[in-house]
CSV table of C-alpha atoms in Angstrom, one decimal:
chain,number,residue,atom,x,y,z
A,488,TYR,CA,-43.3,-17.9,-20.2
A,489,GLU,CA,-46.0,-20.5,-19.5
A,490,GLU,CA,-44.9,-22.4,-22.6
A,491,ALA,CA,-41.3,-22.4,-21.4
A,492,MET,CA,-42.3,-23.6,-17.9
A,493,ASP,CA,-44.4,-26.3,-19.4
A,494,ASP,CA,-41.5,-27.5,-21.5
A,495,VAL,CA,-39.3,-27.7,-18.4
A,496,HIS,CA,-42.0,-29.3,-16.3
A,497,THR,CA,-42.5,-32.1,-18.9
A,498,ARG,CA,-38.7,-32.8,-19.2
A,499,PHE,CA,-37.8,-32.9,-15.5
A,500,ILE,CA,-40.9,-33.2,-13.2
A,501,LEU,CA,-43.8,-34.9,-15.0
A,502,ASN,CA,-42.1,-38.3,-15.3
A,503,LEU,CA,-40.6,-38.6,-11.8
A,504,PRO,CA,-41.3,-41.9,-10.1
A,505,ASP,CA,-43.6,-41.8,-7.1
A,506,GLU,CA,-40.8,-42.7,-4.6
A,507,GLU,CA,-38.8,-39.7,-5.7
A,508,LEU,CA,-41.8,-37.4,-5.3
A,509,GLN,CA,-41.8,-38.5,-1.6
A,510,SER,CA,-38.2,-37.2,-1.1
A,511,ALA,CA,-37.6,-33.5,-0.8
A,512,PRO,CA,-33.9,-33.7,-1.7
A,513,ARG,CA,-34.7,-35.7,-4.9
A,514,ILE,CA,-37.4,-33.2,-6.0
A,515,PHE,CA,-35.1,-30.2,-5.5
A,516,PHE,CA,-32.2,-31.9,-7.3
A,517,GLN,CA,-34.5,-32.3,-10.3
A,518,LEU,CA,-35.6,-28.7,-10.0
A,519,GLU,CA,-31.9,-27.7,-9.9
A,520,GLN,CA,-31.3,-29.5,-13.2
A,521,ALA,CA,-34.5,-27.9,-14.6
A,522,TRP,CA,-33.3,-24.4,-13.6
A,523,TRP,CA,-30.0,-24.9,-15.4
A,524,PHE,CA,-31.8,-26.0,-18.5
A,525,TYR,CA,-34.2,-23.1,-18.4
A,526,ASP,CA,-31.5,-20.5,-18.0
A,527,ASP,CA,-28.9,-22.0,-20.3
A,528,PHE,CA,-31.0,-23.0,-23.2
A,529,ILE,CA,-34.5,-21.5,-23.1
A,530,CYS,CA,-33.7,-18.0,-21.8
A,531,ASP,CA,-30.5,-17.7,-23.7
A,532,GLY,CA,-32.2,-19.0,-26.9
A,533,ALA,CA,-35.0,-16.6,-26.5
A,534,ALA,CA,-32.7,-13.7,-25.9
A,535,ALA,CA,-30.5,-14.6,-28.9
A,536,ALA,CA,-33.6,-14.8,-31.1
A,537,ALA,CA,-34.9,-11.4,-29.8
A,538,ALA,CA,-31.5,-9.8,-30.4
A,539,ALA,CA,-31.3,-11.3,-33.9
A,540,ALA,CA,-34.8,-10.0,-34.8
A,541,ALA,CA,-33.9,-6.5,-33.4
A,542,SER,CA,-30.7,-6.5,-35.5
A,543,GLU,CA,-32.6,-7.2,-38.7
A,544,LYS,CA,-34.8,-4.2,-38.2
A,545,THR,CA,-32.2,-1.7,-37.1
A,546,GLY,CA,-29.2,-3.1,-39.1
A,547,GLU,CA,-27.1,-3.1,-35.9
A,548,LYS,CA,-25.5,-6.4,-34.8
A,549,LYS,CA,-25.2,-5.4,-31.1
A,550,LYS,CA,-28.6,-4.2,-30.0
A,551,GLN,CA,-29.6,-4.6,-26.4
A,552,VAL,CA,-33.2,-5.6,-26.2
A,553,GLU,CA,-35.4,-6.6,-23.3
A,554,GLU,CA,-35.3,-10.3,-22.6
A,555,PRO,CA,-38.6,-12.0,-23.3
A,556,LEU,CA,-38.4,-14.4,-20.4
A,557,PRO,CA,-37.7,-13.7,-16.8
A,558,ARG,CA,-34.5,-15.1,-15.3
A,559,PHE,CA,-34.0,-16.5,-11.8
A,560,LYS,CA,-30.8,-15.7,-9.9
A,561,HIS,CA,-31.0,-18.8,-7.7
A,562,VAL,CA,-32.6,-22.2,-7.6
A,563,LYS,CA,-34.9,-21.3,-4.7
A,564,PRO,CA,-37.1,-18.7,-6.6
A,565,PHE,CA,-37.2,-20.9,-9.7
A,566,SER,CA,-38.3,-23.9,-7.5
A,567,LEU,CA,-41.1,-21.8,-5.9
A,568,ALA,CA,-42.3,-20.7,-9.4
A,569,MET,CA,-42.3,-24.4,-10.4
A,570,PHE,CA,-44.2,-25.4,-7.3
A,571,GLU,CA,-46.9,-22.9,-8.2
A,572,PHE,CA,-47.0,-24.0,-11.8
A,573,SER,CA,-46.9,-27.9,-11.5
A,574,PRO,CA,-50.1,-29.8,-10.6
A,575,LEU,CA,-47.8,-32.5,-9.0
A,576,LEU,CA,-45.9,-30.0,-6.7
A,577,ARG,CA,-48.7,-27.6,-5.9
A,578,PRO,CA,-50.2,-29.6,-3.1
A,579,MET,CA,-46.8,-29.5,-1.3
A,580,LEU,CA,-46.6,-25.7,-1.6
A,581,PRO,CA,-47.3,-25.1,2.1
A,582,SER,CA,-44.3,-27.3,3.0
A,583,PHE,CA,-42.0,-25.5,0.6
A,584,GLU,CA,-39.7,-23.8,3.1
A,585,GLY,CA,-39.2,-26.8,5.2
A,586,MET,CA,-38.5,-29.0,2.2
A,587,TYR,CA,-36.0,-26.5,0.8
A,588,SER,CA,-34.2,-26.3,4.1
A,589,GLU,CA,-34.0,-30.1,4.2
A,590,PHE,CA,-32.6,-30.2,0.7
A,591,ASN,CA,-30.1,-27.4,1.5
A,592,ALA,CA,-28.8,-29.2,4.6
A,593,TYR,CA,-28.5,-32.5,2.7
A,594,LYS,CA,-26.7,-30.9,-0.2
A,595,ARG,CA,-24.2,-29.3,2.1
A,596,SER,CA,-23.4,-32.7,3.7
A,597,ILE,CA,-22.7,-34.5,0.5
A,598,SER,CA,-19.0,-35.4,0.0
A,599,THR,CA,-17.3,-33.8,-2.9
A,600,TYR,CA,-14.2,-34.7,-5.0
A,601,GLY,CA,-11.9,-32.5,-6.9
A,602,THR,CA,-8.3,-31.8,-7.8
A,603,ILE,CA,-5.4,-29.5,-6.8
A,604,LEU,CA,-3.6,-28.5,-10.0
A,605,LEU,CA,0.0,-27.5,-9.5
A,606,ASN,CA,2.7,-26.4,-11.9
A,607,ALA,CA,5.9,-28.4,-12.3
A,608,ASP,CA,7.8,-26.9,-9.4
A,609,ALA,CA,4.7,-26.8,-7.2
A,610,THR,CA,4.8,-23.0,-6.6
A,611,LYS,CA,1.6,-22.1,-8.4
A,612,LEU,CA,-2.0,-23.3,-8.0
A,613,ALA,CA,-4.9,-23.2,-10.5
A,614,LEU,CA,-8.1,-21.8,-9.0
A,615,CYS,CA,-11.6,-21.3,-10.4
A,616,ARG,CA,-13.6,-18.1,-9.8
A,617,THR,CA,-17.3,-18.7,-9.4
A,618,TRP,CA,-19.7,-17.5,-12.0
A,619,LYS,CA,-20.2,-13.7,-11.7
A,620,GLY,CA,-18.7,-14.0,-8.2
A,621,LYS,CA,-15.6,-13.1,-6.3
A,622,SER,CA,-14.8,-16.4,-4.6
A,623,TRP,CA,-11.9,-18.6,-5.8
A,624,THR,CA,-12.1,-22.3,-5.2
A,625,LEU,CA,-10.7,-25.7,-6.3
A,626,PRO,CA,-12.3,-27.6,-9.2
A,627,GLY,CA,-14.6,-30.3,-7.9
A,628,GLY,CA,-18.1,-31.5,-7.3
A,629,LYS,CA,-20.5,-34.3,-6.4
A,630,VAL,CA,-20.3,-37.9,-7.5
A,631,ASN,CA,-22.7,-39.2,-10.1
A,632,GLN,CA,-24.5,-42.5,-9.8
A,633,ASN,CA,-22.2,-45.5,-10.1
A,634,GLU,CA,-19.1,-43.2,-10.3
A,635,SER,CA,-16.0,-43.5,-8.1
A,636,GLY,CA,-14.6,-40.5,-6.3
A,637,ARG,CA,-11.4,-40.5,-8.4
A,638,ASP,CA,-13.5,-40.5,-11.7
A,639,ALA,CA,-15.7,-37.8,-10.3
A,640,ALA,CA,-12.7,-35.6,-9.5
A,641,ALA,CA,-11.3,-36.0,-13.1
A,642,ARG,CA,-14.7,-35.3,-14.6
A,643,GLU,CA,-15.5,-32.2,-12.5
A,644,THR,CA,-12.0,-30.9,-13.2
A,645,TYR,CA,-12.6,-31.2,-16.9
A,646,GLU,CA,-16.0,-29.6,-16.8
A,647,GLU,CA,-14.8,-26.6,-14.8
A,648,THR,CA,-11.4,-26.0,-16.3
A,649,GLY,CA,-11.2,-27.9,-19.6
A,650,PHE,CA,-8.2,-29.8,-18.3
A,651,ASP,CA,-8.6,-33.6,-18.0
A,652,PRO,CA,-6.1,-35.5,-15.9
A,653,ASP,CA,-7.1,-38.8,-17.5
A,654,CYS,CA,-6.2,-37.6,-21.0
A,655,GLU,CA,-9.6,-38.7,-22.3
A,656,ARG,CA,-11.4,-35.4,-23.1
A,657,GLY,CA,-10.7,-32.1,-24.7
A,658,PRO,CA,-7.1,-30.9,-25.5
A,659,CYS,CA,-5.6,-33.3,-23.1
A,660,ALA,CA,-6.6,-36.2,-25.3
A,661,ALA,CA,-3.6,-35.4,-27.4
A,662,TRP,CA,-1.5,-37.1,-24.7
A,663,GLU,CA,-1.7,-40.8,-24.6
A,664,PRO,CA,-0.3,-42.1,-21.2
A,665,THR,CA,-1.3,-45.7,-22.1
A,666,GLY,CA,0.7,-45.7,-25.3
A,667,GLY,CA,-1.8,-45.2,-28.1
A,668,ASP,CA,-3.3,-48.2,-29.9
A,669,ALA,CA,-2.6,-51.9,-29.3
A,670,GLN,CA,0.9,-51.6,-30.8
A,671,GLY,CA,1.7,-48.8,-28.4
A,672,ARG,CA,1.9,-46.3,-31.3
A,673,GLY,CA,-0.1,-43.2,-32.1
A,674,ALA,CA,-2.7,-42.9,-34.8
A,675,GLU,CA,0.0,-41.9,-37.3
A,676,GLY,CA,2.5,-44.5,-36.3
A,677,GLU,CA,4.4,-42.2,-34.0
A,678,ASP,CA,5.1,-42.5,-30.4
A,679,PRO,CA,2.4,-40.5,-28.6
A,680,PRO,CA,3.7,-37.9,-26.1
A,681,SER,CA,3.5,-38.7,-22.4
A,682,PRO,CA,1.7,-36.1,-20.2
A,683,PRO,CA,4.0,-34.0,-18.0
A,684,TRP,CA,1.7,-34.5,-15.1
A,685,ARG,CA,1.1,-37.6,-13.0
A,686,PRO,CA,-2.2,-39.4,-13.0
A,687,LEU,CA,-4.6,-39.1,-10.0
A,688,ARG,CA,-3.6,-41.5,-7.3
A,689,ASP,CA,-5.1,-42.4,-3.9
A,690,SER,CA,-1.7,-41.7,-2.3
A,691,ASP,CA,-1.9,-38.1,-3.5
A,692,LYS,CA,-5.3,-37.2,-2.1
A,693,LEU,CA,-6.0,-34.7,0.7
A,694,VAL,CA,-9.1,-35.0,2.8
A,695,TYR,CA,-10.8,-32.3,4.9
A,696,THR,CA,-13.9,-32.8,7.0
A,697,GLU,CA,-16.1,-29.8,7.9
A,698,ASN,CA,-16.9,-29.6,11.6
A,699,ASP,CA,-20.5,-28.5,11.4
A,700,THR,CA,-21.8,-30.6,8.5
A,701,LYS,CA,-19.3,-33.5,8.6
A,702,LYS,CA,-18.9,-33.1,4.9
A,703,ARG,CA,-15.8,-34.8,3.5
A,704,ARG,CA,-14.0,-32.9,0.8
A,705,THR,CA,-11.4,-34.9,-1.1
A,706,CYS,CA,-8.9,-33.4,-3.5
A,707,TYR,CA,-6.3,-35.3,-5.6
A,708,VAL,CA,-3.0,-33.4,-6.1
A,709,CYS,CA,-2.0,-33.3,-9.8
A,710,ARG,CA,1.5,-31.9,-10.2
A,711,GLY,CA,3.1,-31.0,-13.5
A,712,VAL,CA,0.3,-29.2,-15.2
A,713,PRO,CA,1.8,-26.9,-17.9
A,714,GLU,CA,1.5,-23.2,-17.0
A,715,ASP,CA,0.7,-22.4,-20.6
A,716,PHE,CA,-2.3,-24.7,-20.8
A,717,LEU,CA,-5.3,-22.9,-22.1
A,718,PHE,CA,-8.0,-23.3,-19.4
A,719,GLU,CA,-11.5,-23.1,-20.8
A,720,PRO,CA,-14.5,-24.2,-18.7
A,721,VAL,CA,-16.8,-26.7,-20.4
A,722,ALA,CA,-19.8,-26.4,-18.1
A,723,ARG,CA,-22.1,-23.4,-18.7
A,724,LYS,CA,-22.3,-20.6,-16.2
A,725,GLU,CA,-20.4,-22.3,-13.4
A,726,ILE,CA,-16.9,-20.8,-13.7
A,727,SER,CA,-16.0,-17.3,-14.8
A,728,GLU,CA,-12.3,-17.9,-15.2
A,729,VAL,CA,-9.4,-20.2,-14.3
A,730,ALA,CA,-6.1,-18.7,-13.4
A,731,TRP,CA,-2.7,-19.5,-11.8
A,732,HIS,CA,-1.9,-18.1,-8.4
A,733,GLU,CA,1.3,-18.2,-6.3
A,734,LEU,CA,0.9,-20.4,-3.3
A,735,THR,CA,2.6,-17.6,-1.2
A,736,SER,CA,0.1,-14.9,-2.4
A,737,LEU,CA,-3.3,-16.4,-2.9
A,738,PRO,CA,-6.2,-13.9,-3.8
A,739,LYS,CA,-8.9,-12.9,-1.4
A,740,HIS,CA,-12.1,-15.0,-1.0
A,741,THR,CA,-10.4,-18.4,-1.0
A,742,PHE,CA,-12.2,-19.8,1.9
A,743,ALA,CA,-12.7,-23.2,0.3
A,744,VAL,CA,-8.9,-23.5,-0.4
A,745,LEU,CA,-7.6,-22.5,3.0
A,746,PRO,CA,-8.4,-25.8,4.8
A,747,PHE,CA,-6.1,-27.7,2.4
A,748,LEU,CA,-3.0,-25.4,2.5
A,749,ALA,CA,-1.3,-27.0,5.6
A,750,GLN,CA,-1.8,-30.5,4.1
A,751,LEU,CA,-0.7,-29.3,0.7
A,752,ARG,CA,2.6,-27.8,1.9
A,753,LYS,CA,3.4,-31.0,3.7
A,754,TRP,CA,2.6,-33.0,0.6
A,755,ILE,CA,4.9,-30.8,-1.5
A,756,LYS,CA,7.8,-31.2,0.9
A,757,ARG,CA,7.4,-35.0,0.9
A,758,ASP,CA,7.1,-35.1,-2.9
A,759,ASN,CA,10.2,-32.9,-3.4
A,760,ARG,CA,12.1,-35.0,-1.0
A,761,ARG,CA,11.0,-38.1,-2.9
A,762,SER,CA,12.0,-36.7,-6.3
A,763,GLY,CA,15.1,-34.8,-5.1
A,764,THR,CA,13.7,-31.4,-6.2
A,765,VAL,CA,15.3,-28.3,-4.8
A,766,GLU,CA,13.0,-25.8,-3.1
A,767,LYS,CA,13.4,-22.4,-4.8
A,768,SER,CA,11.9,-20.5,-2.0
A,769,ARG,CA,14.6,-21.6,0.5
A,770,GLY,CA,17.5,-22.6,-1.8
A,771,LYS,CA,17.9,-25.9,0.0
A,772,SER,CA,17.6,-29.4,-1.2
A,773,ARG,CA,14.8,-31.7,0.1
A,774,SER,CA,17.3,-33.6,2.1
A,775,GLY,CA,17.8,-30.6,4.4
A,776,SER,CA,21.3,-29.6,3.2
A,777,ARG,CA,22.1,-26.5,1.1
A,778,ALA,CA,22.1,-26.8,-2.6
A,779,GLY,CA,25.5,-27.8,-3.9
A,780,THR,CA,26.9,-28.8,-0.5
A,781,PRO,CA,28.0,-32.4,-0.1
A,782,ARG,CA,25.9,-34.4,2.4
A,783,ARG,CA,27.7,-35.1,5.7
A,784,GLU,CA,27.7,-38.7,7.0
A,785,SER,CA,28.5,-40.2,10.3
A,786,GLY,CA,32.2,-41.1,10.9
A,787,ALA,CA,33.6,-44.4,12.0
A,788,GLY,CA,31.8,-45.7,15.0
A,789,GLY,CA,29.2,-42.9,14.7
A,790,ARG,CA,31.4,-40.6,16.7
A,791,GLY,CA,31.1,-37.5,14.4
A,792,PRO,CA,30.2,-36.3,11.0
A,793,LYS,CA,32.6,-36.5,8.1
A,794,TYR,CA,32.5,-36.1,4.4
A,795,PRO,CA,32.2,-39.3,2.5
A,796,ASP,CA,35.6,-39.3,0.8
A,797,ASP,CA,37.8,-37.6,3.4
A,798,ASP,CA,39.8,-40.8,4.0
A,799,ASP,CA,41.2,-40.5,0.5
A,800,ILE,CA,42.5,-36.9,1.0
A,801,VAL,CA,46.3,-36.5,1.2
A,802,LEU,CA,47.8,-33.2,2.3
A,803,THR,CA,50.6,-32.2,0.0
A,804,PRO,CA,53.2,-29.8,1.5
A,805,PHE,CA,53.6,-26.6,-0.5
A,806,TYR,CA,57.3,-26.0,0.6
A,807,SER,CA,60.2,-26.5,-1.8
A,808,ASP,CA,63.0,-29.0,-1.4
A,809,ASP,CA,65.1,-26.5,0.6
A,810,GLY,CA,62.4,-26.1,3.1
A,811,ASN,CA,61.4,-22.6,2.1
A,812,ALA,CA,57.8,-21.4,1.6
A,813,PRO,CA,57.0,-19.7,-1.7
A,814,TRP,CA,56.8,-16.3,-0.2
A,815,GLU,CA,60.2,-16.6,1.5
A,816,GLY,CA,62.1,-16.3,-1.8
A,817,GLY,CA,64.9,-18.9,-1.1
A,818,GLU,CA,65.9,-17.4,2.3
A,819,LYS,CA,67.5,-19.6,4.8
A,820,GLU,CA,65.8,-21.0,7.8
A,821,LYS,CA,64.3,-18.3,10.0
A,822,ALA,CA,66.4,-17.2,12.9
A,823,PRO,CA,65.0,-17.6,16.4
A,824,LEU,CA,62.7,-14.8,17.4
A,825,LEU,CA,64.2,-12.4,19.9
A,826,ASP,CA,62.1,-10.3,22.1
A,827,LYS,CA,63.0,-6.7,22.9
A,828,GLU,CA,64.5,-7.6,26.2
A,829,ASP,CA,66.9,-10.0,24.5
A,830,GLU,CA,67.9,-7.3,22.0
A,831,HIS,CA,68.6,-4.9,24.9
A,832,GLN,CA,70.7,-7.5,26.7
A,833,ASP,CA,72.8,-8.4,23.6
A,834,GLY,CA,73.9,-4.8,23.0
A,835,GLY,CA,70.9,-3.2,21.4
A,836,ARG,CA,69.5,0.2,22.3
A,837,GLY,CA,70.2,1.0,25.9
A,838,GLY,CA,72.7,-0.3,28.4
A,839,LYS,CA,74.3,-3.7,28.8
A,840,HIS,CA,72.4,-4.8,31.9
A,841,PRO,CA,68.9,-6.2,31.9
A,842,SER,CA,66.1,-4.1,33.3
A,843,LYS,CA,64.6,-4.5,36.8
A,844,LYS,CA,61.4,-5.9,35.2
A,845,LYS,CA,63.4,-8.6,33.5
A,846,GLU,CA,65.1,-9.5,36.8
A,847,LYS,CA,61.7,-9.9,38.5
A,848,GLN,CA,60.5,-12.0,35.6
A,849,GLN,CA,63.5,-14.3,35.9
A,850,LYS,CA,62.9,-14.7,39.6
A,851,ARG,CA,59.3,-15.6,39.0
A,852,ASP,CA,60.4,-18.1,36.4
A,853,GLY,CA,62.9,-19.6,38.8
A,854,SER,CA,60.3,-20.2,41.4
A,855,LYS,CA,58.1,-22.0,38.8
A,856,LYS,CA,60.7,-24.3,37.6
A,857,LYS,CA,60.3,-26.6,40.6
A,858,SER,CA,56.5,-26.7,40.4
A,859,ARG,CA,56.3,-27.2,36.5
A,860,PRO,CA,58.4,-30.1,35.5
A,861,SER,CA,59.0,-30.4,31.7
A,862,SER,CA,57.4,-33.3,29.9
A,863,ARG,CA,60.8,-33.9,28.2
A,864,GLY,CA,62.7,-34.1,31.5
A,865,SER,CA,64.1,-30.6,31.5
A,866,SER,CA,62.7,-27.2,32.4
A,867,ARG,CA,61.6,-24.8,29.6
A,868,ALA,CA,61.9,-21.7,31.8
A,869,GLY,CA,64.5,-19.3,30.4
A,870,SER,CA,65.5,-21.6,27.5
A,871,ARG,CA,65.5,-20.8,23.8
A,872,PRO,CA,62.7,-22.5,21.8
A,873,ARG,CA,63.7,-25.2,19.4
A,874,ASN,CA,63.3,-24.2,15.7
A,875,ILE,CA,61.3,-26.4,13.5
A,876,LYS,CA,63.2,-28.0,10.7
A,877,ALA,CA,62.1,-28.8,7.1
A,878,SER,CA,61.9,-32.5,7.9
A,879,ASP,CA,59.6,-32.0,10.9
A,880,PRO,CA,56.2,-33.8,10.5
A,881,LEU,CA,54.5,-30.4,11.2
A,882,VAL,CA,56.0,-29.0,8.0
A,883,GLU,CA,55.0,-32.0,6.0
A,884,SER,CA,51.5,-31.6,7.2
A,885,ALA,CA,51.5,-27.9,6.3
A,886,LEU,CA,50.9,-26.9,9.9
A,887,ALA,CA,54.1,-24.9,10.4
A,888,SER,CA,56.9,-23.4,8.4
A,889,PRO,CA,60.7,-24.2,8.7
A,890,GLY,CA,62.3,-21.9,11.2
A,891,ASP,CA,59.2,-21.4,13.3
A,892,PRO,CA,59.6,-21.9,17.1
A,893,ASP,CA,58.5,-25.3,18.2
A,894,ARG,CA,56.4,-23.8,21.0
A,895,TRP,CA,56.0,-20.8,23.3
A,896,THR,CA,58.5,-20.3,26.0
A,897,GLU,CA,57.4,-19.9,29.6
A,898,ASP,CA,58.6,-16.3,29.5
A,899,GLU,CA,56.3,-15.6,26.6
A,900,MET,CA,53.4,-17.4,28.2
A,901,PHE,CA,53.5,-15.3,31.4
A,902,GLU,CA,54.8,-12.0,30.0
A,903,ARG,CA,52.5,-9.1,30.6
């Protein structure tokens, strides 16, 4: 154990400049790097060696043995052990708690950069589950020295998922968005495939600022990531798994994702509207009309909506030359419609004289003749309606059939 701690101390603490030893955040950042190295290489190497030695003795490949070196679950206990071990840090041991609190507050306030990986139709989101934890988060992290925020987002995404939006590392290097070599060809003289996703752009970034720490979290939206891409984290012991999740049914423990959801939904709507993509969840196009329905435009003078080509539509009458509709079977023009009272008066069922009710109706009609002059110069009361002929414009417009009455009579309008 002392040999392992001495190795880590020499690599990360012994050669620190004096100015960095005066800064609590700088000391603990170095101790964080030292802790990762100790756990990932020294402890894992010692455990693998012990397991190999045990398997040689027993002949069993999978033999659980006690690890020769202690492991630390968090950076704080490891840092305390290093403060006790290092002659440079031991004098500062009484101030350990205060220095660690300062480092923790500073670390929480550092801005981070990451990505939001969406599938082609923007219905699924790729999330990372923390190492041996239950929380799901977006890929991202801090900026390295002399590194831009966009480059940090691409690098962190590759380290945590194995997916590189810049097509420079890992399996994504098979895509060549810049066109391959100087001649714009691939290594074998073939056109390199273009990536199905768009590059990270400032116009596609979403920013969220925490209220308590004022920490800025920036995520670049990357749409079009293939759903069959094999995510495989590159960084050791940071991410347990990467998986797709429906935007409408995110898993529990996604507290780091929730602040971006409202902005993300607005971004998806704008992007779908820009590209003309139809939203599957609502079955409507991004322009607001239903899928497959022609867009309505303003009519002449802006007085009402109309379809774009309705001025070119001509109504074709469906009547034959003799003026009959298809279902009339060649019959002559329809005779004027007679009401039951007329049938009774013309010798139908009953006597030859009109009923008392009819007489009262005629008297009522006679009193209304004077107060309701006809628009054609004659009263319509008691008169027979004019039958529509085949040459009438109403028939040519398919609004009436030959033989139909031209209009209601006043008797029909006031009959009870």
